Amino acid sequence: MSVRAEVPEAHTAMFQAVRPRLFGIGYRVLGSAAEAEDVVQDAWIRWQGADRSKVRDAAAFLATTTTRLAINAGQSARVRRETYIGTWLSEPVDAEADPARGAEQADALEHAVLALLETLSPTERAAYVLREGFDYPYRRIAEVLGRSEANARQLVTRARIRLAGGRRRPVDAAEHQRLLDAIVDASQTGDLTTLEHVHAGDVRRRDGCGRG
């Protein structure tokens, strides 16, 4: 039975120094703090067993290892969720207790909202955010958007398909910030009124140019 060699203190310190970056990689790919932590732990195990004398750039090696581990974990988890965006508000990190992870989660949320804006129409985006982010019943989504309940279901399904396809369009920075602020405020305060108004306004503007 082989025994894993003890990692020298300098290599342990180096790993700890890049650990927040590795967590960020895992979180961006998987959208889950718990799964990102598992990936970082797996990267540590790989680092323990690696021939470190042949590693020229330890940070790059660990980033590459973590990325591959996260992708593999994401592929195996795909049967449980269609895309990482579907968990963009789950498992919040206490930013005061862990500022680094709080910053990473904020960055991941910013990228998730950008993907929603780049991929979905205002109506699809509204239906998807309210359903997947805040667990709205389809009846309430229909009321907010002024659509039928059946149409609300179709919009969420269409949004999931388009997000999986990954087609993007340019997005105005102010539009991105406005939706991001509304989502963050709603998730932190539990008051969804402003978020509903933002979505309803976007849908009205879209309907004025052509229903979508």
Coordinates of C-alpha atoms in Angstrom, one line a residue:
M1 CA 0.0 0.0 0.0
S2 CA 1.5 3.3 -1.0
V3 CA 1.7 6.2 1.4
R4 CA 1.2 9.8 0.2
A5 CA 4.2 11.9 0.8
E6 CA 3.8 14.9 3.2
V7 CA 3.5 18.2 1.3
P8 CA 6.3 20.6 2.3
E9 CA 5.2 23.7 4.2
A10 CA 6.0 26.0 1.3
H11 CA 3.8 24.1 -1.1
T12 CA 1.0 24.0 1.4
A13 CA 1.3 27.8 1.9
M14 CA 1.2 28.3 -1.9
F15 CA -1.9 26.2 -2.2
Q16 CA -3.6 28.2 0.6
A17 CA -2.6 31.4 -1.2
V18 CA -4.4 30.5 -4.4
R19 CA -7.3 28.7 -2.7
P20 CA -9.8 31.7 -3.1
R21 CA -9.0 31.7 -6.8
L22 CA -9.6 28.0 -7.1
F23 CA -12.9 28.3 -5.2
G24 CA -13.9 31.1 -7.6
I25 CA -13.2 28.8 -10.6
G26 CA -15.3 26.0 -9.1
Y27 CA -18.1 28.4 -8.2
R28 CA -18.3 29.9 -11.7
V29 CA -18.5 26.5 -13.3
L30 CA -20.8 24.8 -10.9
G31 CA -22.8 27.6 -9.3
S32 CA -22.7 25.9 -5.9
A33 CA -20.5 26.8 -2.9
A34 CA -20.6 23.2 -1.6
E35 CA -19.7 21.7 -4.9
A36 CA -16.9 24.3 -5.4
E37 CA -15.5 23.4 -2.0
D38 CA -15.5 19.7 -3.0
V39 CA -13.6 20.5 -6.2
V40 CA -11.0 22.5 -4.3
Q41 CA -10.5 19.6 -1.9
D42 CA -10.1 17.3 -4.9
A43 CA -7.5 19.7 -6.3
W44 CA -5.7 19.6 -3.0
I45 CA -5.5 15.8 -3.1
R46 CA -4.2 16.0 -6.7
W47 CA -1.6 18.5 -5.5
Q48 CA -0.5 16.2 -2.7
G49 CA 0.1 13.4 -5.2
A50 CA 1.7 15.4 -8.0
D51 CA 5.4 15.4 -8.9
R52 CA 5.8 19.0 -7.8
S53 CA 9.5 19.0 -9.0
K54 CA 8.1 19.0 -12.6
V55 CA 5.6 21.8 -12.1
R56 CA 6.9 25.1 -13.5
D57 CA 3.9 27.3 -12.5
A58 CA 2.1 25.9 -9.5
A59 CA -0.8 28.5 -9.6
A60 CA -1.4 27.7 -13.3
F61 CA -1.2 23.9 -12.6
L62 CA -3.8 24.2 -9.8
A63 CA -6.1 26.5 -11.8
T64 CA -6.0 24.0 -14.7
T65 CA -6.6 21.0 -12.4
T66 CA -9.5 22.8 -10.7
T67 CA -11.1 23.8 -14.0
R68 CA -11.0 20.2 -15.3
L69 CA -12.3 18.8 -12.0
A70 CA -15.1 21.4 -12.0
I71 CA -16.1 20.6 -15.6
N72 CA -16.2 16.9 -14.9
A73 CA -18.3 17.5 -11.8
G74 CA -20.6 19.8 -13.8
Q75 CA -21.0 17.2 -16.5
S76 CA -22.0 14.5 -14.0
A77 CA -24.4 16.9 -12.3
R78 CA -26.1 18.0 -15.5
V79 CA -28.8 15.3 -15.1
R80 CA -29.7 17.3 -11.9
R81 CA -29.8 20.7 -13.5
E82 CA -29.8 22.1 -17.1
T83 CA -27.3 24.9 -16.5
Y84 CA -25.4 26.5 -13.6
I85 CA -27.5 29.6 -14.0
G86 CA -30.4 27.7 -12.5
T87 CA -28.6 27.8 -9.1
W88 CA -27.4 31.3 -9.2
L89 CA -29.2 32.4 -6.0
S90 CA -28.7 29.1 -4.1
E91 CA -26.4 28.5 -1.1
P92 CA -25.6 32.1 -0.3
V93 CA -22.1 32.8 1.2
D94 CA -21.9 35.0 4.3
A95 CA -19.9 37.9 2.9
E96 CA -19.1 39.3 6.4
A97 CA -17.7 36.0 7.6
D98 CA -15.9 35.2 4.4
P99 CA -15.3 38.3 2.3
A100 CA -13.3 36.5 -0.4
R101 CA -16.1 34.0 -1.0
G102 CA -18.7 36.7 -0.8
A103 CA -16.9 38.5 -3.6
E104 CA -16.7 35.4 -5.7
Q105 CA -20.4 34.8 -5.3
A106 CA -21.2 38.4 -6.3
D107 CA -19.0 38.0 -9.3
A108 CA -20.7 34.7 -10.3
L109 CA -24.1 36.3 -9.9
E110 CA -23.0 39.2 -12.1
H111 CA -22.0 36.8 -14.8
A112 CA -25.2 34.8 -14.5
V113 CA -27.3 37.9 -14.9
L114 CA -25.3 39.0 -17.9
A115 CA -25.9 35.6 -19.5
L116 CA -29.6 36.0 -18.9
L117 CA -29.6 39.4 -20.6
E118 CA -27.5 38.3 -23.5
T119 CA -29.5 35.1 -24.2
L120 CA -33.2 35.7 -23.4
S121 CA -35.9 38.2 -24.4
P122 CA -37.3 40.4 -21.7
T123 CA -40.4 38.2 -21.4
E124 CA -38.4 34.9 -21.2
R125 CA -36.0 36.5 -18.8
A126 CA -38.8 37.7 -16.5
A127 CA -40.5 34.3 -16.4
Y128 CA -37.3 32.4 -15.9
V129 CA -36.0 34.7 -13.1
L130 CA -39.2 34.6 -11.2
R131 CA -39.6 30.9 -11.5
E132 CA -36.1 29.6 -11.1
G133 CA -34.7 32.3 -8.9
F134 CA -37.7 33.0 -6.6
D135 CA -39.9 29.9 -7.0
Y136 CA -42.9 31.9 -8.2
P137 CA -46.0 29.8 -9.1
Y138 CA -46.8 30.0 -12.8
R139 CA -50.1 31.6 -12.0
R140 CA -48.3 34.6 -10.3
I141 CA -45.8 34.8 -13.2
A142 CA -48.7 35.1 -15.6
E143 CA -50.2 37.9 -13.5
V144 CA -47.0 39.9 -13.4
L145 CA -46.4 39.5 -17.2
G146 CA -50.0 39.9 -18.3
R147 CA -50.0 36.5 -20.0
S148 CA -51.8 33.2 -19.6
E149 CA -50.5 30.6 -17.2
A150 CA -49.9 28.2 -20.1
N151 CA -47.9 30.9 -21.8
A152 CA -45.9 31.5 -18.6
R153 CA -44.9 27.8 -18.6
Q154 CA -43.9 28.0 -22.3
L155 CA -41.7 31.0 -21.6
V156 CA -39.8 29.2 -18.8
T157 CA -39.3 26.1 -21.0
R158 CA -38.1 28.3 -23.9
A159 CA -35.7 30.2 -21.6
R160 CA -34.2 26.9 -20.4
I161 CA -33.6 25.8 -24.0
R162 CA -32.1 29.1 -25.1
L163 CA -29.8 29.2 -22.1
A164 CA -28.6 25.7 -22.9
G165 CA -27.9 26.8 -26.5
G166 CA -25.7 29.7 -25.3
R167 CA -26.4 32.2 -28.2
R168 CA -25.6 35.7 -27.0
R169 CA -26.3 39.3 -28.0
P170 CA -24.7 42.6 -26.9
V171 CA -26.0 44.0 -23.6
D172 CA -26.2 47.6 -22.4
A173 CA -24.2 48.0 -19.1
A174 CA -26.9 50.1 -17.5
E175 CA -29.5 47.5 -18.3
H176 CA -27.2 44.8 -16.8
Q177 CA -26.7 46.8 -13.6
R178 CA -30.4 47.6 -13.2
L179 CA -31.4 44.0 -13.3
L180 CA -28.5 42.9 -11.1
D181 CA -29.4 45.5 -8.5
A182 CA -33.0 44.4 -8.5
I183 CA -32.2 40.7 -8.1
V184 CA -29.7 41.3 -5.3
D185 CA -32.1 43.6 -3.5
A186 CA -34.9 41.1 -3.8
S187 CA -32.8 38.2 -2.6
Q188 CA -31.5 40.1 0.4
T189 CA -34.7 41.8 1.6
G190 CA -37.3 39.4 0.4
D191 CA -39.3 42.3 -1.1
L192 CA -39.9 41.3 -4.7
T193 CA -42.0 44.4 -5.7
T194 CA -39.1 46.3 -7.4
L195 CA -38.0 43.1 -9.2
E196 CA -41.6 42.6 -10.5
H197 CA -41.7 46.2 -11.7
V198 CA -38.4 45.9 -13.5
H199 CA -39.5 42.8 -15.4
A200 CA -43.0 44.2 -16.1
G201 CA -41.5 47.4 -17.5
D202 CA -39.1 45.5 -19.7
V203 CA -41.9 43.3 -21.0
R204 CA -44.1 46.4 -21.8
R205 CA -41.3 48.0 -23.7
R206 CA -40.7 44.8 -25.6
D207 CA -44.4 44.4 -26.4
G208 CA -44.4 47.9 -27.8
C209 CA -41.9 46.8 -30.3
G210 CA -43.3 43.4 -31.0
R211 CA -44.5 40.6 -28.7
G212 CA -41.8 38.2 -27.6

